[in-house]
């Protein structure tokens, strides 16, 4: 069975897991070009609970958040790559700009993001949404020098002049 599901399927699976006493951990992001920072984040998130759910921004949502030149990798491919990781249990694609609506439905025990989330304009609203959902908000340190934007910039520098 594929780890890539609809939100409805994820909600059904996590409801059953919750009844079985499992701790649900969630995270979200674009995960446009996978790098070691993403991998370490998923592994750290998984250690906080039993079931790791990853919400992936749709292509349209990424464009809204990151600009017209993104994403580089399609939503289906990004979801499949994330689903291939051992730490990840369920993956779904969401089309909203923010994860607020699905967080309220999923009600994870813990929601994990990178510490850079503090700089996001929606940070306070995200904290309120998580508090209403009864979720603990865990901010993980970033891996220095590792980001999709930096990878794109390096590729452009090295190969853009050809």
PDB file of C-alpha atoms in Angstrom:
ATOM      1  CA  UNK A   1       0.000   0.000   0.000  1.00  0.00           C
ATOM      2  CA  UNK A   2       1.317   3.414  -0.947  1.00  0.00           C
ATOM      3  CA  UNK A   3       2.260   5.895   1.743  1.00  0.00           C
ATOM      4  CA  UNK A   4       0.935   8.698  -0.497  1.00  0.00           C
ATOM      5  CA  UNK A   5      -2.706   9.186   0.420  1.00  0.00           C
ATOM      6  CA  UNK A   6      -5.499  11.710   0.417  1.00  0.00           C
ATOM      7  CA  UNK A   7      -6.037  13.741   3.576  1.00  0.00           C
ATOM      8  CA  UNK A   8      -9.222  11.747   4.183  1.00  0.00           C
ATOM      9  CA  UNK A   9      -7.256   8.480   4.086  1.00  0.00           C
ATOM     10  CA  UNK A  10      -4.612   9.911   6.428  1.00  0.00           C
ATOM     11  CA  UNK A  11      -7.298  11.041   8.883  1.00  0.00           C
ATOM     12  CA  UNK A  12      -8.807   7.549   8.867  1.00  0.00           C
ATOM     13  CA  UNK A  13      -5.413   5.878   9.411  1.00  0.00           C
ATOM     14  CA  UNK A  14      -4.369   8.239  12.199  1.00  0.00           C
ATOM     15  CA  UNK A  15      -7.727   7.882  13.939  1.00  0.00           C
ATOM     16  CA  UNK A  16      -7.131   4.133  14.144  1.00  0.00           C
ATOM     17  CA  UNK A  17      -3.523   4.666  15.278  1.00  0.00           C
ATOM     18  CA  UNK A  18      -4.642   7.137  17.950  1.00  0.00           C
ATOM     19  CA  UNK A  19      -7.184   4.598  19.266  1.00  0.00           C
ATOM     20  CA  UNK A  20      -4.322   2.091  19.478  1.00  0.00           C
ATOM     21  CA  UNK A  21      -2.411   4.527  21.699  1.00  0.00           C
ATOM     22  CA  UNK A  22       0.025   5.748  19.052  1.00  0.00           C
ATOM     23  CA  UNK A  23       1.495   9.260  19.164  1.00  0.00           C
ATOM     24  CA  UNK A  24       0.932  11.207  15.931  1.00  0.00           C
ATOM     25  CA  UNK A  25       3.646  13.596  14.735  1.00  0.00           C
ATOM     26  CA  UNK A  26       3.123  15.886  11.749  1.00  0.00           C
ATOM     27  CA  UNK A  27       5.213  18.217   9.664  1.00  0.00           C
ATOM     28  CA  UNK A  28       4.764  20.032   6.395  1.00  0.00           C
ATOM     29  CA  UNK A  29       6.655  21.802   3.675  1.00  0.00           C
ATOM     30  CA  UNK A  30       7.509  22.054   0.004  1.00  0.00           C
ATOM     31  CA  UNK A  31      10.463  19.638   0.048  1.00  0.00           C
ATOM     32  CA  UNK A  32      11.213  20.802  -3.485  1.00  0.00           C
ATOM     33  CA  UNK A  33      14.775  19.517  -3.835  1.00  0.00           C
ATOM     34  CA  UNK A  34      15.440  16.936  -1.137  1.00  0.00           C
ATOM     35  CA  UNK A  35      18.594  17.511   0.923  1.00  0.00           C
ATOM     36  CA  UNK A  36      20.194  16.255   4.129  1.00  0.00           C
ATOM     37  CA  UNK A  37      18.414  18.912   6.208  1.00  0.00           C
ATOM     38  CA  UNK A  38      15.053  17.457   5.184  1.00  0.00           C
ATOM     39  CA  UNK A  39      16.196  13.904   5.920  1.00  0.00           C
ATOM     40  CA  UNK A  40      17.476  14.799   9.393  1.00  0.00           C
ATOM     41  CA  UNK A  41      14.274  16.696  10.124  1.00  0.00           C
ATOM     42  CA  UNK A  42      12.092  13.701   9.209  1.00  0.00           C
ATOM     43  CA  UNK A  43      14.261  11.378  11.289  1.00  0.00           C
ATOM     44  CA  UNK A  44      14.148  13.717  14.312  1.00  0.00           C
ATOM     45  CA  UNK A  45      10.378  14.141  13.941  1.00  0.00           C
ATOM     46  CA  UNK A  46       9.822  10.379  13.803  1.00  0.00           C
ATOM     47  CA  UNK A  47      11.741   9.940  17.078  1.00  0.00           C
ATOM     48  CA  UNK A  48       9.160  12.159  18.804  1.00  0.00           C
ATOM     49  CA  UNK A  49       6.289   9.737  18.203  1.00  0.00           C
ATOM     50  CA  UNK A  50       5.002   6.622  16.496  1.00  0.00           C
ATOM     51  CA  UNK A  51       3.388   7.829  13.263  1.00  0.00           C
ATOM     52  CA  UNK A  52       4.901  10.580  11.091  1.00  0.00           C
ATOM     53  CA  UNK A  53       2.515  12.389   8.748  1.00  0.00           C
ATOM     54  CA  UNK A  54       3.959  14.751   6.140  1.00  0.00           C
ATOM     55  CA  UNK A  55       1.829  17.367   4.395  1.00  0.00           C
ATOM     56  CA  UNK A  56       3.338  18.481   1.078  1.00  0.00           C
ATOM     57  CA  UNK A  57       2.433  21.811  -0.479  1.00  0.00           C
ATOM     58  CA  UNK A  58       0.815  21.438  -3.903  1.00  0.00           C
ATOM     59  CA  UNK A  59       2.531  23.010  -6.904  1.00  0.00           C
ATOM     60  CA  UNK A  60       0.095  25.951  -6.800  1.00  0.00           C
ATOM     61  CA  UNK A  61       0.680  26.416  -3.072  1.00  0.00           C
ATOM     62  CA  UNK A  62       4.465  26.409  -3.590  1.00  0.00           C
ATOM     63  CA  UNK A  63       4.123  29.087  -6.297  1.00  0.00           C
ATOM     64  CA  UNK A  64       2.045  31.202  -3.906  1.00  0.00           C
ATOM     65  CA  UNK A  65       4.617  30.825  -1.126  1.00  0.00           C
ATOM     66  CA  UNK A  66       7.893  30.793  -3.084  1.00  0.00           C
ATOM     67  CA  UNK A  67       7.226  32.533  -6.407  1.00  0.00           C
ATOM     68  CA  UNK A  68       6.516  31.598 -10.016  1.00  0.00           C
ATOM     69  CA  UNK A  69       9.828  29.804 -10.611  1.00  0.00           C
ATOM     70  CA  UNK A  70       9.026  27.148  -8.034  1.00  0.00           C
ATOM     71  CA  UNK A  71       8.545  24.303  -7.563  1.00  0.00           C
ATOM     72  CA  UNK A  72      11.340  22.641  -9.477  1.00  0.00           C
ATOM     73  CA  UNK A  73       9.966  19.141  -8.792  1.00  0.00           C
ATOM     74  CA  UNK A  74       6.250  18.310  -9.276  1.00  0.00           C
ATOM     75  CA  UNK A  75       3.999  17.665  -6.268  1.00  0.00           C
ATOM     76  CA  UNK A  76       3.507  13.998  -7.205  1.00  0.00           C
ATOM     77  CA  UNK A  77       7.250  13.409  -7.494  1.00  0.00           C
ATOM     78  CA  UNK A  78       7.970  15.279  -4.249  1.00  0.00           C
ATOM     79  CA  UNK A  79       5.332  13.201  -2.448  1.00  0.00           C
ATOM     80  CA  UNK A  80       6.770   9.954  -3.812  1.00  0.00           C
ATOM     81  CA  UNK A  81      10.327  10.878  -2.796  1.00  0.00           C
ATOM     82  CA  UNK A  82       9.236  11.774   0.755  1.00  0.00           C
ATOM     83  CA  UNK A  83       7.130   8.609   0.994  1.00  0.00           C
ATOM     84  CA  UNK A  84      10.205   6.520   0.141  1.00  0.00           C
ATOM     85  CA  UNK A  85      11.857   7.515   3.423  1.00  0.00           C
ATOM     86  CA  UNK A  86      11.740   4.959   6.236  1.00  0.00           C
ATOM     87  CA  UNK A  87      10.907   7.606   8.855  1.00  0.00           C
ATOM     88  CA  UNK A  88       7.727   8.686   7.033  1.00  0.00           C
ATOM     89  CA  UNK A  89       4.433   6.810   7.490  1.00  0.00           C
ATOM     90  CA  UNK A  90       1.898   8.896   5.546  1.00  0.00           C
ATOM     91  CA  UNK A  91       2.197  11.650   2.935  1.00  0.00           C
ATOM     92  CA  UNK A  92      -0.526  13.810   1.439  1.00  0.00           C
ATOM     93  CA  UNK A  93      -0.629  16.893  -0.769  1.00  0.00           C
ATOM     94  CA  UNK A  94      -2.473  19.994   0.394  1.00  0.00           C
ATOM     95  CA  UNK A  95      -3.413  22.974  -1.752  1.00  0.00           C
ATOM     96  CA  UNK A  96      -3.866  25.700   0.849  1.00  0.00           C
ATOM     97  CA  UNK A  97      -1.187  28.351   1.417  1.00  0.00           C
ATOM     98  CA  UNK A  98      -0.884  27.318   5.073  1.00  0.00           C
ATOM     99  CA  UNK A  99      -1.361  23.999   6.889  1.00  0.00           C
ATOM    100  CA  UNK A 100      -3.888  25.414   9.370  1.00  0.00           C
ATOM    101  CA  UNK A 101      -7.036  23.687   8.100  1.00  0.00           C
ATOM    102  CA  UNK A 102      -5.586  20.177   7.965  1.00  0.00           C
ATOM    103  CA  UNK A 103      -3.755  20.577  11.288  1.00  0.00           C
ATOM    104  CA  UNK A 104      -7.114  21.364  12.900  1.00  0.00           C
ATOM    105  CA  UNK A 105      -8.561  18.159  11.399  1.00  0.00           C
ATOM    106  CA  UNK A 106      -5.562  15.890  12.050  1.00  0.00           C
ATOM    107  CA  UNK A 107      -4.943  17.125  15.613  1.00  0.00           C
ATOM    108  CA  UNK A 108      -1.422  15.681  15.856  1.00  0.00           C
ATOM    109  CA  UNK A 109       0.125  15.250  19.280  1.00  0.00           C
ATOM    110  CA  UNK A 110       3.199  17.088  17.977  1.00  0.00           C
ATOM    111  CA  UNK A 111       3.816  19.337  14.974  1.00  0.00           C
ATOM    112  CA  UNK A 112       7.436  19.761  13.889  1.00  0.00           C
ATOM    113  CA  UNK A 113       8.979  22.557  11.834  1.00  0.00           C
ATOM    114  CA  UNK A 114      12.416  24.074  11.338  1.00  0.00           C
ATOM    115  CA  UNK A 115      13.399  26.883  13.677  1.00  0.00           C
ATOM    116  CA  UNK A 116      13.287  29.281  10.697  1.00  0.00           C
ATOM    117  CA  UNK A 117       9.487  29.044  10.947  1.00  0.00           C
ATOM    118  CA  UNK A 118       9.726  31.695  13.698  1.00  0.00           C
ATOM    119  CA  UNK A 119      10.485  34.244  10.940  1.00  0.00           C
ATOM    120  CA  UNK A 120       7.367  33.354   8.940  1.00  0.00           C
ATOM    121  CA  UNK A 121       4.562  35.961   9.055  1.00  0.00           C
ATOM    122  CA  UNK A 122       2.031  33.242   9.958  1.00  0.00           C
ATOM    123  CA  UNK A 123       4.062  31.903  12.911  1.00  0.00           C
ATOM    124  CA  UNK A 124       1.734  33.271  15.622  1.00  0.00           C
ATOM    125  CA  UNK A 125      -1.353  32.001  13.796  1.00  0.00           C
ATOM    126  CA  UNK A 126       0.268  28.582  13.405  1.00  0.00           C
ATOM    127  CA  UNK A 127       1.035  28.464  17.149  1.00  0.00           C
ATOM    128  CA  UNK A 128      -2.604  29.339  17.931  1.00  0.00           C
ATOM    129  CA  UNK A 129      -3.911  26.670  15.528  1.00  0.00           C
ATOM    130  CA  UNK A 130      -1.686  24.048  17.129  1.00  0.00           C
ATOM    131  CA  UNK A 131      -2.699  25.098  20.640  1.00  0.00           C
ATOM    132  CA  UNK A 132      -6.396  24.808  19.690  1.00  0.00           C
ATOM    133  CA  UNK A 133      -5.705  21.360  18.229  1.00  0.00           C
ATOM    134  CA  UNK A 134      -3.952  20.337  21.455  1.00  0.00           C
ATOM    135  CA  UNK A 135      -0.629  19.843  19.674  1.00  0.00           C
ATOM    136  CA  UNK A 136       2.827  20.551  21.003  1.00  0.00           C
ATOM    137  CA  UNK A 137       4.899  22.696  18.616  1.00  0.00           C
ATOM    138  CA  UNK A 138       8.509  21.525  18.271  1.00  0.00           C
ATOM    139  CA  UNK A 139      11.044  23.621  16.374  1.00  0.00           C
ATOM    140  CA  UNK A 140      14.093  21.749  15.107  1.00  0.00           C
ATOM    141  CA  UNK A 141      17.487  23.295  14.359  1.00  0.00           C
ATOM    142  CA  UNK A 142      18.412  23.672  10.717  1.00  0.00           C
ATOM    143  CA  UNK A 143      21.416  21.999   9.132  1.00  0.00           C
ATOM    144  CA  UNK A 144      23.783  24.895   8.477  1.00  0.00           C
ATOM    145  CA  UNK A 145      24.162  25.781   4.822  1.00  0.00           C
ATOM    146  CA  UNK A 146      21.533  23.313   3.601  1.00  0.00           C
ATOM    147  CA  UNK A 147      18.467  24.654   1.826  1.00  0.00           C
ATOM    148  CA  UNK A 148      16.665  24.173  -1.458  1.00  0.00           C
ATOM    149  CA  UNK A 149      17.211  27.851  -2.281  1.00  0.00           C
ATOM    150  CA  UNK A 150      20.979  27.478  -1.792  1.00  0.00           C
ATOM    151  CA  UNK A 151      21.006  24.381  -4.021  1.00  0.00           C
ATOM    152  CA  UNK A 152      19.117  26.257  -6.761  1.00  0.00           C
ATOM    153  CA  UNK A 153      21.505  29.222  -6.456  1.00  0.00           C
ATOM    154  CA  UNK A 154      24.542  26.929  -6.717  1.00  0.00           C
ATOM    155  CA  UNK A 155      23.144  25.201  -9.807  1.00  0.00           C
ATOM    156  CA  UNK A 156      22.411  28.576 -11.411  1.00  0.00           C
ATOM    157  CA  UNK A 157      25.957  29.816 -10.655  1.00  0.00           C
ATOM    158  CA  UNK A 158      27.677  26.703 -11.959  1.00  0.00           C
ATOM    159  CA  UNK A 159      25.487  25.837 -14.929  1.00  0.00           C
ATOM    160  CA  UNK A 160      23.642  29.032 -15.797  1.00  0.00           C
ATOM    161  CA  UNK A 161      26.392  30.396 -18.024  1.00  0.00           C
ATOM    162  CA  UNK A 162      26.520  27.447 -20.413  1.00  0.00           C
TER     163      UNK A 162
END
